[in-house]
Amino acid sequence: MDTVLGPKNFVEAFDAVVEAVEQGIISEEHINESVRRILKMKNNKH
């Protein structure tokens, strides 16, 4: 999954992702790959 869909509390969701990266649960490279896929999809829509 590349996105967090409609969290009730964006700051809490963001902080949870940052904490997961800091704890090694999610790698920074995984986040970067997700961002690249999202940007590629957005770019292809135009």
Coordinates of N, CA and C in Angstrom, one line a residue:
M1 N 0.9 -1.2 0.0 CA 0.0 0.0 0.0 C 0.9 1.2 0.0
D2 N 0.6 2.2 -0.8 CA 1.4 3.4 -1.0 C 0.8 4.6 -0.3
T3 N -0.4 4.6 0.1 CA -1.0 5.8 0.7 C -1.8 5.4 2.0
V4 N -1.9 6.4 2.8 CA -2.8 6.4 4.0 C -4.1 7.1 3.6
L5 N -5.2 6.3 3.5 CA -6.4 6.9 3.0 C -7.3 7.5 4.1
G6 N -7.5 8.8 4.0 CA -8.4 9.5 4.8 C -8.3 9.3 6.3
P7 N -7.1 9.5 6.9 CA -7.0 9.3 8.4 C -7.8 10.4 9.1
K8 N -8.5 10.0 10.2 CA -9.2 11.0 11.0 C -8.3 12.0 11.5
N9 N -7.1 11.6 11.9 CA -6.1 12.6 12.4 C -4.8 12.4 11.6
F10 N -4.6 13.4 10.7 CA -3.5 13.3 9.8 C -2.2 13.3 10.6
V11 N -2.0 14.2 11.5 CA -0.8 14.3 12.3 C -0.5 13.0 13.0
E12 N -1.5 12.4 13.6 CA -1.3 11.1 14.2 C -0.8 10.0 13.2
A13 N -1.4 10.0 12.1 CA -1.0 9.0 11.0 C 0.4 9.3 10.6
F14 N 0.7 10.5 10.3 CA 2.1 10.9 9.9 C 3.1 10.5 10.9
D15 N 2.8 10.8 12.2 CA 3.7 10.4 13.3 C 3.9 8.9 13.4
A16 N 2.9 8.2 13.1 CA 2.9 6.7 13.2 C 3.9 6.2 12.1
V17 N 3.8 6.8 10.9 CA 4.7 6.4 9.8 C 6.1 6.7 10.1
V18 N 6.3 7.9 10.6 CA 7.7 8.3 11.0 C 8.3 7.4 12.1
E19 N 7.4 7.1 13.1 CA 7.9 6.2 14.1 C 8.2 4.8 13.6
A20 N 7.4 4.3 12.7 CA 7.6 3.0 12.0 C 9.0 3.0 11.3
V21 N 9.3 4.1 10.6 CA 10.6 4.2 10.0 C 11.7 4.2 11.0
E22 N 11.6 5.0 12.0 CA 12.6 5.1 13.1 C 12.8 3.8 13.8
Q23 N 11.8 2.9 13.9 CA 11.9 1.7 14.6 C 12.3 0.5 13.6
G24 N 12.5 0.9 12.4 CA 12.9 -0.1 11.4 C 11.8 -1.0 10.9
I25 N 10.5 -0.7 11.2 CA 9.4 -1.5 10.8 C 9.2 -1.3 9.3
I26 N 9.3 -0.1 8.9 CA 9.2 0.3 7.4 C 10.6 1.0 7.1
S27 N 11.2 0.6 6.0 CA 12.4 1.2 5.6 C 12.2 2.6 4.9
E28 N 13.1 3.4 5.0 CA 13.0 4.7 4.3 C 13.0 4.5 2.8
E29 N 13.7 3.4 2.3 CA 13.7 3.1 0.9 C 12.3 2.7 0.4
H30 N 11.6 2.0 1.3 CA 10.2 1.6 1.0 C 9.3 2.8 0.8
I31 N 9.5 3.8 1.7 CA 8.7 5.0 1.6 C 9.1 5.7 0.3
N32 N 10.4 5.8 -0.1 CA 10.8 6.4 -1.3 C 10.2 5.7 -2.5
E33 N 10.2 4.4 -2.5 CA 9.6 3.6 -3.6 C 8.1 4.0 -3.8
S34 N 7.4 4.0 -2.7 CA 6.0 4.4 -2.7 C 5.8 5.8 -3.3
V35 N 6.6 6.7 -2.8 CA 6.5 8.1 -3.3 C 6.7 8.1 -4.9
R36 N 7.7 7.4 -5.3 CA 8.0 7.3 -6.8 C 6.8 6.8 -7.5
R37 N 6.2 5.7 -7.0 CA 5.0 5.1 -7.7 C 3.9 6.1 -7.7
I38 N 3.6 6.8 -6.6 CA 2.5 7.8 -6.6 C 2.8 8.9 -7.5
L39 N 4.0 9.4 -7.5 CA 4.3 10.5 -8.5 C 4.2 10.1 -9.9
K40 N 4.6 8.9 -10.2 CA 4.6 8.4 -11.6 C 3.1 8.3 -12.0
M41 N 2.2 7.8 -11.1 CA 0.8 7.7 -11.5 C 0.2 9.0 -11.7
K42 N 0.5 10.0 -10.8 CA 0.0 11.4 -11.0 C 0.5 12.0 -12.3
N43 N 1.8 11.8 -12.6 CA 2.3 12.3 -13.8 C 1.7 11.7 -15.1
N44 N 1.3 10.5 -15.0 CA 0.7 9.8 -16.2 C -0.7 10.3 -16.4
K45 N -1.4 10.9 -15.4 CA -2.8 11.4 -15.6 C -2.8 12.6 -16.4
H46 N -1.7 13.3 -16.6 CA -1.7 14.6 -17.3 C -1.4 14.4 -18.7

